[in-house]
Amino acid sequence: MNAPAFKNKEILSFLLTFSFVFFLYGADTFAQTLQRFRTYTHTVSGKLPETVETITAGKIIYEKKCYYCHGINGNGNGSVSPRLDPKPRDFTTNEYKIRSTQLGELPSDEDIFRIITSGIEGTAMPSWSTLSNPEKWQVIGYIKTFNNGFLKNTSEEIEIRTEMPETPETIKNGEKLFREAKCFLCHGNEGRGDGIITTTMNREWNMPYKARDLTKRWLLKGGNSTGDIYRTISTGFNKTPMGSYKSHLSDEERWHLAHYVKSISHEMKSKVVIESGFIDGEIPFSADDSLWINAESSEMPLAGQILIKPGLWNPSINSVIIRSLYNKDNIAFLLEWNDRTNRQVEAFTDAIALEFPVKIPEGARKPSFAMGDSGKQVYILRWEAYQSDLGKTLLASKEEGTGQKNAKEKTGRDQIVIEEYNARGHKTLKKQPAESQITRGIGQWKNGRWRVLINRPLFSVDKSDTPFEKGKLIPLSLAVWDGSNSEYGGLKSISPWYYITLKTPTPYTVYGYIAIAVIIGISVEFFFIARYRRRATA
């Protein structure tokens, strides 16, 4: 019998949207809440002896739960492996990365148990909390049969000493060690994974190696507690450029370095509603301005676009930080995201797009965030990293790049590198005419991060533009392309709908009313105090 087809497109759209949002928020929540110190003990209770019976039971569990990723033969070649990044572990070789043993050695049984229990941040490896402890030991026994090295494994766990207290001094010492130990060559000057070794391996040697972005706490693969970071520094990752620093740095120095790495990482703080702050004067066209630095921010998680073929199963951009300001004439957005390489490859260029419904919905029904649908048009603002614009500062808006020159020739206006589009679904993208292109912007890449400013008039007579009205919840969605990851068109990272609202400034009269109320309150209080004293002395 054939599966029933969805005849109602709205139901199908809702299910796809719900599934995407559930995945996005679920992945974000999982990544941030499941952070366990995997070296909490050198022993795990309840270990089962490896017998024919326990290994046979483990094989049954493995072939039900594990082989989709790790392959039926344990070589990491499961059916979903091509769509995963990082790739699943190959159990037949000695490439176990998260261990408490020395570099180059196999993990202890307890290491494998802890990984099965907690999962691995920033990967598709989940926490197998559905398995009982005996079942975990059974599947561990079976996994070890893929590698004969376990038969004579004499690996010893490194000693994890008592954690040093974190202080401003230990963090400062750790920052110095980050330079002296050359960590920045892979991880970048500010820890975003954009070091010269990373970019060289990607650009010149075409190797898929990516240094970890240390600024995103939820993506630290070995765990994000100080103890996890200390252990990773001490053991290194097998079969990667990340070596062990146990023999190069003292125990105290490794704790200092762990404190520094922890200090430059942050948790993702997402808000469903983003408030655009009102300012009286001009909106600054520099992201370094204090008004932007102090503006409310929200980090929006992204996932690969998989609703429409071809899908992006291995996206490289996973979040964007957004801020917004407006004045009586304009509204502006500051968008920031990490990008290791700033590499524009022929037709593939870094880009970002903001999407809004043309008609602000009154209820819950919105256009599809995948470029709208036939009945609900969307308005799109898209910025691209034109090659001649790269390396310019945000203040250098007078320096015309290719995009600005092309736009200026058509419109007579400076600083326009933002293109405005409309869409009513996939393959309906239509660029607005030159006279309607009223948005300006500029971008800067530095130390593994793009910062893009988009500024447009608050009001527009064009019926194809979104009206930015005060007091409204305006749906907002994002799309990001990474040129170095060969992303273009539908191959992009996207977000579901969020909301932006224009924060209404508090009228000065309100402060006057508050002052009057305070004065009246104090006067009444003094009146009763004086009255009480007169009675007391009578």
Short mmCIF file of N, CA and C in Angstrom, two decimals, residues 178-279:
data_model
loop_
_atom_site.label_atom_id
_atom_site.label_comp_id
_atom_site.label_asym_id
_atom_site.label_seq_id
_atom_site.Cartn_x
_atom_site.Cartn_y
_atom_site.Cartn_z
N PHE A 178 48.39 30.82 25.48
CA PHE A 178 47.71 30.62 24.20
C PHE A 178 48.59 31.13 23.06
N ARG A 179 49.34 32.20 23.33
CA ARG A 179 50.27 32.75 22.33
C ARG A 179 51.57 31.94 22.31
N GLU A 180 52.12 31.69 23.49
CA GLU A 180 53.42 31.03 23.56
C GLU A 180 53.37 29.60 23.04
N ALA A 181 52.27 28.89 23.28
CA ALA A 181 52.13 27.51 22.82
C ALA A 181 51.65 27.43 21.38
N LYS A 182 51.49 28.60 20.73
CA LYS A 182 51.10 28.70 19.32
C LYS A 182 49.70 28.15 19.05
N CYS A 183 48.82 28.21 20.04
CA CYS A 183 47.44 27.73 19.83
C CYS A 183 46.74 28.54 18.74
N PHE A 184 47.11 29.82 18.62
CA PHE A 184 46.45 30.71 17.68
C PHE A 184 46.72 30.33 16.23
N LEU A 185 47.79 29.57 15.97
CA LEU A 185 48.09 29.19 14.59
C LEU A 185 46.98 28.33 13.99
N CYS A 186 46.29 27.56 14.82
CA CYS A 186 45.13 26.79 14.35
C CYS A 186 43.82 27.47 14.72
N HIS A 187 43.72 27.88 15.98
CA HIS A 187 42.44 28.37 16.50
C HIS A 187 42.20 29.86 16.25
N GLY A 188 43.20 30.59 15.76
CA GLY A 188 43.01 32.00 15.45
C GLY A 188 43.30 32.91 16.62
N ASN A 189 43.51 34.17 16.32
CA ASN A 189 43.88 35.14 17.35
C ASN A 189 42.82 35.29 18.42
N GLU A 190 41.56 35.15 18.05
CA GLU A 190 40.47 35.30 19.00
C GLU A 190 39.72 34.00 19.22
N GLY A 191 40.32 32.87 18.78
CA GLY A 191 39.78 31.55 19.08
C GLY A 191 38.66 31.08 18.20
N ARG A 192 38.47 31.68 17.01
CA ARG A 192 37.34 31.32 16.16
C ARG A 192 37.67 30.25 15.12
N GLY A 193 38.82 29.61 15.27
CA GLY A 193 39.17 28.53 14.35
C GLY A 193 39.68 29.01 13.01
N ASP A 194 40.18 30.25 12.93
CA ASP A 194 40.60 30.84 11.66
C ASP A 194 42.11 31.02 11.58
N GLY A 195 42.87 30.21 12.31
CA GLY A 195 44.32 30.34 12.29
C GLY A 195 44.92 30.03 10.94
N ILE A 196 46.16 30.45 10.74
CA ILE A 196 46.82 30.31 9.44
C ILE A 196 46.96 28.85 9.02
N ILE A 197 47.16 27.95 9.98
CA ILE A 197 47.26 26.53 9.63
C ILE A 197 45.93 26.01 9.12
N THR A 198 44.84 26.41 9.76
CA THR A 198 43.51 26.00 9.31
C THR A 198 43.25 26.49 7.90
N THR A 199 43.48 27.78 7.64
CA THR A 199 43.18 28.33 6.32
C THR A 199 44.10 27.75 5.26
N THR A 200 45.36 27.48 5.61
CA THR A 200 46.28 26.89 4.64
C THR A 200 45.84 25.48 4.27
N MET A 201 45.45 24.70 5.26
CA MET A 201 45.00 23.33 4.98
C MET A 201 43.76 23.34 4.10
N ASN A 202 42.87 24.31 4.31
CA ASN A 202 41.65 24.38 3.52
C ASN A 202 41.91 24.90 2.11
N ARG A 203 42.69 25.97 2.01
CA ARG A 203 42.86 26.63 0.72
C ARG A 203 43.87 25.93 -0.19
N GLU A 204 45.06 25.60 0.36
CA GLU A 204 46.16 25.13 -0.47
C GLU A 204 46.27 23.61 -0.53
N TRP A 205 45.92 22.95 0.56
CA TRP A 205 46.07 21.50 0.59
C TRP A 205 44.74 20.77 0.43
N ASN A 206 43.63 21.53 0.40
CA ASN A 206 42.30 20.95 0.22
C ASN A 206 41.99 19.86 1.24
N MET A 207 42.45 20.07 2.47
CA MET A 207 42.17 19.12 3.55
C MET A 207 40.96 19.60 4.33
N PRO A 208 40.09 18.68 4.77
CA PRO A 208 38.85 19.08 5.44
C PRO A 208 39.04 19.44 6.91
N TYR A 209 40.28 19.49 7.38
CA TYR A 209 40.52 19.78 8.79
C TYR A 209 39.99 21.15 9.18
N LYS A 210 39.29 21.22 10.30
CA LYS A 210 38.78 22.49 10.82
C LYS A 210 39.12 22.57 12.30
N ALA A 211 39.89 23.57 12.67
CA ALA A 211 40.17 23.78 14.09
C ALA A 211 38.87 24.17 14.79
N ARG A 212 38.72 23.75 16.02
CA ARG A 212 37.50 24.03 16.77
C ARG A 212 37.35 25.53 17.02
N ASP A 213 36.13 26.02 16.86
CA ASP A 213 35.79 27.39 17.24
C ASP A 213 35.62 27.40 18.75
N LEU A 214 36.58 27.98 19.45
CA LEU A 214 36.58 27.94 20.91
C LEU A 214 35.62 28.95 21.53
N THR A 215 35.05 29.83 20.72
CA THR A 215 34.17 30.86 21.28
C THR A 215 32.75 30.36 21.51
N LYS A 216 32.40 29.22 20.92
CA LYS A 216 31.04 28.69 21.06
C LYS A 216 31.08 27.51 22.02
N ARG A 217 30.69 27.75 23.24
CA ARG A 217 30.84 26.77 24.31
C ARG A 217 30.09 25.49 24.01
N TRP A 218 28.95 25.60 23.38
CA TRP A 218 28.12 24.42 23.14
C TRP A 218 28.68 23.52 22.04
N LEU A 219 29.74 23.97 21.36
CA LEU A 219 30.32 23.17 20.29
C LEU A 219 31.69 22.60 20.65
N LEU A 220 32.14 22.79 21.88
CA LEU A 220 33.44 22.23 22.26
C LEU A 220 33.31 20.72 22.32
N LYS A 221 33.92 20.06 21.37
CA LYS A 221 33.68 18.64 21.12
C LYS A 221 34.03 17.76 22.30
N GLY A 222 35.06 18.11 23.03
CA GLY A 222 35.46 17.29 24.16
C GLY A 222 34.75 17.64 25.46
N GLY A 223 33.76 18.53 25.39
CA GLY A 223 33.07 18.99 26.59
C GLY A 223 33.51 20.39 26.95
N ASN A 224 32.66 21.13 27.66
CA ASN A 224 32.96 22.55 27.86
C ASN A 224 33.22 22.96 29.30
N SER A 225 33.29 22.02 30.22
CA SER A 225 33.70 22.41 31.57
C SER A 225 35.21 22.64 31.57
N THR A 226 35.70 23.32 32.58
CA THR A 226 37.14 23.56 32.67
C THR A 226 37.90 22.25 32.72
N GLY A 227 37.34 21.26 33.42
CA GLY A 227 37.98 19.95 33.49
C GLY A 227 38.03 19.25 32.14
N ASP A 228 36.95 19.38 31.35
CA ASP A 228 36.95 18.81 30.01
C ASP A 228 38.05 19.43 29.15
N ILE A 229 38.14 20.75 29.21
CA ILE A 229 39.13 21.46 28.40
C ILE A 229 40.55 21.08 28.84
N TYR A 230 40.76 20.98 30.15
CA TYR A 230 42.07 20.56 30.68
C TYR A 230 42.42 19.17 30.16
N ARG A 231 41.45 18.26 30.18
CA ARG A 231 41.72 16.91 29.71
C ARG A 231 42.07 16.89 28.22
N THR A 232 41.33 17.68 27.42
CA THR A 232 41.61 17.74 25.99
C THR A 232 43.01 18.27 25.72
N ILE A 233 43.41 19.31 26.45
CA ILE A 233 44.77 19.86 26.31
C ILE A 233 45.81 18.81 26.68
N SER A 234 45.50 17.98 27.66
CA SER A 234 46.45 16.98 28.16
C SER A 234 46.56 15.77 27.25
N THR A 235 45.44 15.33 26.66
CA THR A 235 45.44 14.09 25.88
C THR A 235 45.53 14.31 24.38
N GLY A 236 45.05 15.47 23.90
CA GLY A 236 44.98 15.70 22.47
C GLY A 236 43.91 14.84 21.82
N PHE A 237 43.75 15.00 20.52
CA PHE A 237 42.80 14.20 19.73
C PHE A 237 43.59 13.32 18.77
N ASN A 238 43.38 12.01 18.85
CA ASN A 238 44.06 11.10 17.92
C ASN A 238 43.71 11.42 16.47
N LYS A 239 44.68 11.22 15.58
CA LYS A 239 44.52 11.39 14.14
C LYS A 239 44.10 12.80 13.74
N THR A 240 44.52 13.81 14.48
CA THR A 240 44.26 15.21 14.13
C THR A 240 45.51 16.02 14.45
N PRO A 241 45.60 17.26 13.98
CA PRO A 241 46.73 18.11 14.36
C PRO A 241 46.72 18.52 15.83
N MET A 242 45.63 18.23 16.55
CA MET A 242 45.56 18.61 17.97
C MET A 242 46.32 17.59 18.79
N GLY A 243 47.54 17.94 19.18
CA GLY A 243 48.38 17.02 19.94
C GLY A 243 48.20 17.17 21.43
N SER A 244 48.96 16.39 22.18
CA SER A 244 48.94 16.45 23.64
C SER A 244 49.98 17.47 24.11
N TYR A 245 49.57 18.29 25.08
CA TYR A 245 50.49 19.28 25.66
C TYR A 245 50.94 18.86 27.06
N LYS A 246 50.74 17.59 27.38
CA LYS A 246 51.09 17.11 28.72
C LYS A 246 52.59 17.23 28.98
N SER A 247 53.39 16.96 27.97
CA SER A 247 54.84 17.02 28.16
C SER A 247 55.42 18.40 27.87
N HIS A 248 54.59 19.30 27.36
CA HIS A 248 55.06 20.65 27.01
C HIS A 248 54.67 21.70 28.04
N LEU A 249 53.55 21.47 28.71
CA LEU A 249 53.06 22.42 29.70
C LEU A 249 52.90 21.73 31.05
N SER A 250 53.23 22.43 32.10
CA SER A 250 53.06 21.86 33.44
C SER A 250 51.58 21.72 33.76
N ASP A 251 51.29 20.99 34.82
CA ASP A 251 49.90 20.82 35.24
C ASP A 251 49.25 22.18 35.50
N GLU A 252 49.96 23.05 36.18
CA GLU A 252 49.43 24.38 36.50
C GLU A 252 49.17 25.18 35.23
N GLU A 253 50.09 25.10 34.27
CA GLU A 253 49.92 25.85 33.01
C GLU A 253 48.73 25.33 32.22
N ARG A 254 48.50 24.02 32.23
CA ARG A 254 47.34 23.48 31.51
C ARG A 254 46.03 23.96 32.13
N TRP A 255 45.99 24.09 33.45
CA TRP A 255 44.79 24.64 34.09
C TRP A 255 44.61 26.11 33.72
N HIS A 256 45.69 26.86 33.68
CA HIS A 256 45.60 28.27 33.29
C HIS A 256 45.07 28.40 31.86
N LEU A 257 45.60 27.57 30.96
CA LEU A 257 45.16 27.61 29.57
C LEU A 257 43.68 27.22 29.46
N ALA A 258 43.27 26.23 30.24
CA ALA A 258 41.86 25.82 30.26
C ALA A 258 40.97 26.96 30.74
N HIS A 259 41.43 27.69 31.76
CA HIS A 259 40.66 28.83 32.26
C HIS A 259 40.49 29.90 31.18
N TYR A 260 41.54 30.14 30.41
CA TYR A 260 41.45 31.15 29.35
C TYR A 260 40.49 30.71 28.26
N VAL A 261 40.61 29.47 27.82
CA VAL A 261 39.71 28.98 26.78
C VAL A 261 38.26 29.06 27.23
N LYS A 262 38.01 28.68 28.48
CA LYS A 262 36.64 28.78 29.01
C LYS A 262 36.17 30.24 29.01
N SER A 263 37.08 31.17 29.29
CA SER A 263 36.69 32.58 29.40
C SER A 263 36.32 33.20 28.06
N ILE A 264 36.87 32.70 26.95
CA ILE A 264 36.55 33.29 25.65
C ILE A 264 35.37 32.61 24.99
N SER A 265 34.83 31.58 25.63
CA SER A 265 33.65 30.90 25.08
C SER A 265 32.39 31.51 25.68
N HIS A 266 31.28 31.33 24.98
CA HIS A 266 30.02 31.86 25.48
C HIS A 266 28.89 30.88 25.21
N GLU A 267 27.85 30.98 26.00
CA GLU A 267 26.64 30.19 25.77
C GLU A 267 25.76 30.93 24.77
N MET A 268 25.01 30.17 23.98
CA MET A 268 24.08 30.80 23.05
C MET A 268 22.87 31.35 23.80
N LYS A 269 22.61 32.64 23.62
CA LYS A 269 21.46 33.28 24.26
C LYS A 269 20.52 33.76 23.17
N SER A 270 19.45 33.00 22.98
CA SER A 270 18.50 33.29 21.91
C SER A 270 17.22 33.87 22.49
N LYS A 271 16.63 34.78 21.76
CA LYS A 271 15.35 35.38 22.12
C LYS A 271 14.40 35.24 20.95
N VAL A 272 13.16 34.88 21.24
CA VAL A 272 12.17 34.76 20.18
C VAL A 272 11.82 36.14 19.63
N VAL A 273 11.77 37.14 20.51
CA VAL A 273 11.45 38.51 20.11
C VAL A 273 12.69 39.39 20.30
N ILE A 274 13.14 40.02 19.23
CA ILE A 274 14.30 40.91 19.26
C ILE A 274 13.79 42.34 19.27
N GLU A 275 14.26 43.14 20.19
CA GLU A 275 13.82 44.53 20.30
C GLU A 275 14.79 45.45 19.57
N SER A 276 14.25 46.24 18.65
CA SER A 276 15.04 47.27 17.98
C SER A 276 14.99 48.53 18.82
N GLY A 277 16.14 48.99 19.29
CA GLY A 277 16.19 50.13 20.19
C GLY A 277 16.10 51.46 19.47
N PHE A 278 15.39 52.40 20.05
CA PHE A 278 15.22 53.73 19.45
C PHE A 278 16.36 54.65 19.89
N ILE A 279 16.88 55.43 18.93
CA ILE A 279 17.87 56.46 19.25
C ILE A 279 17.43 57.77 18.60
#
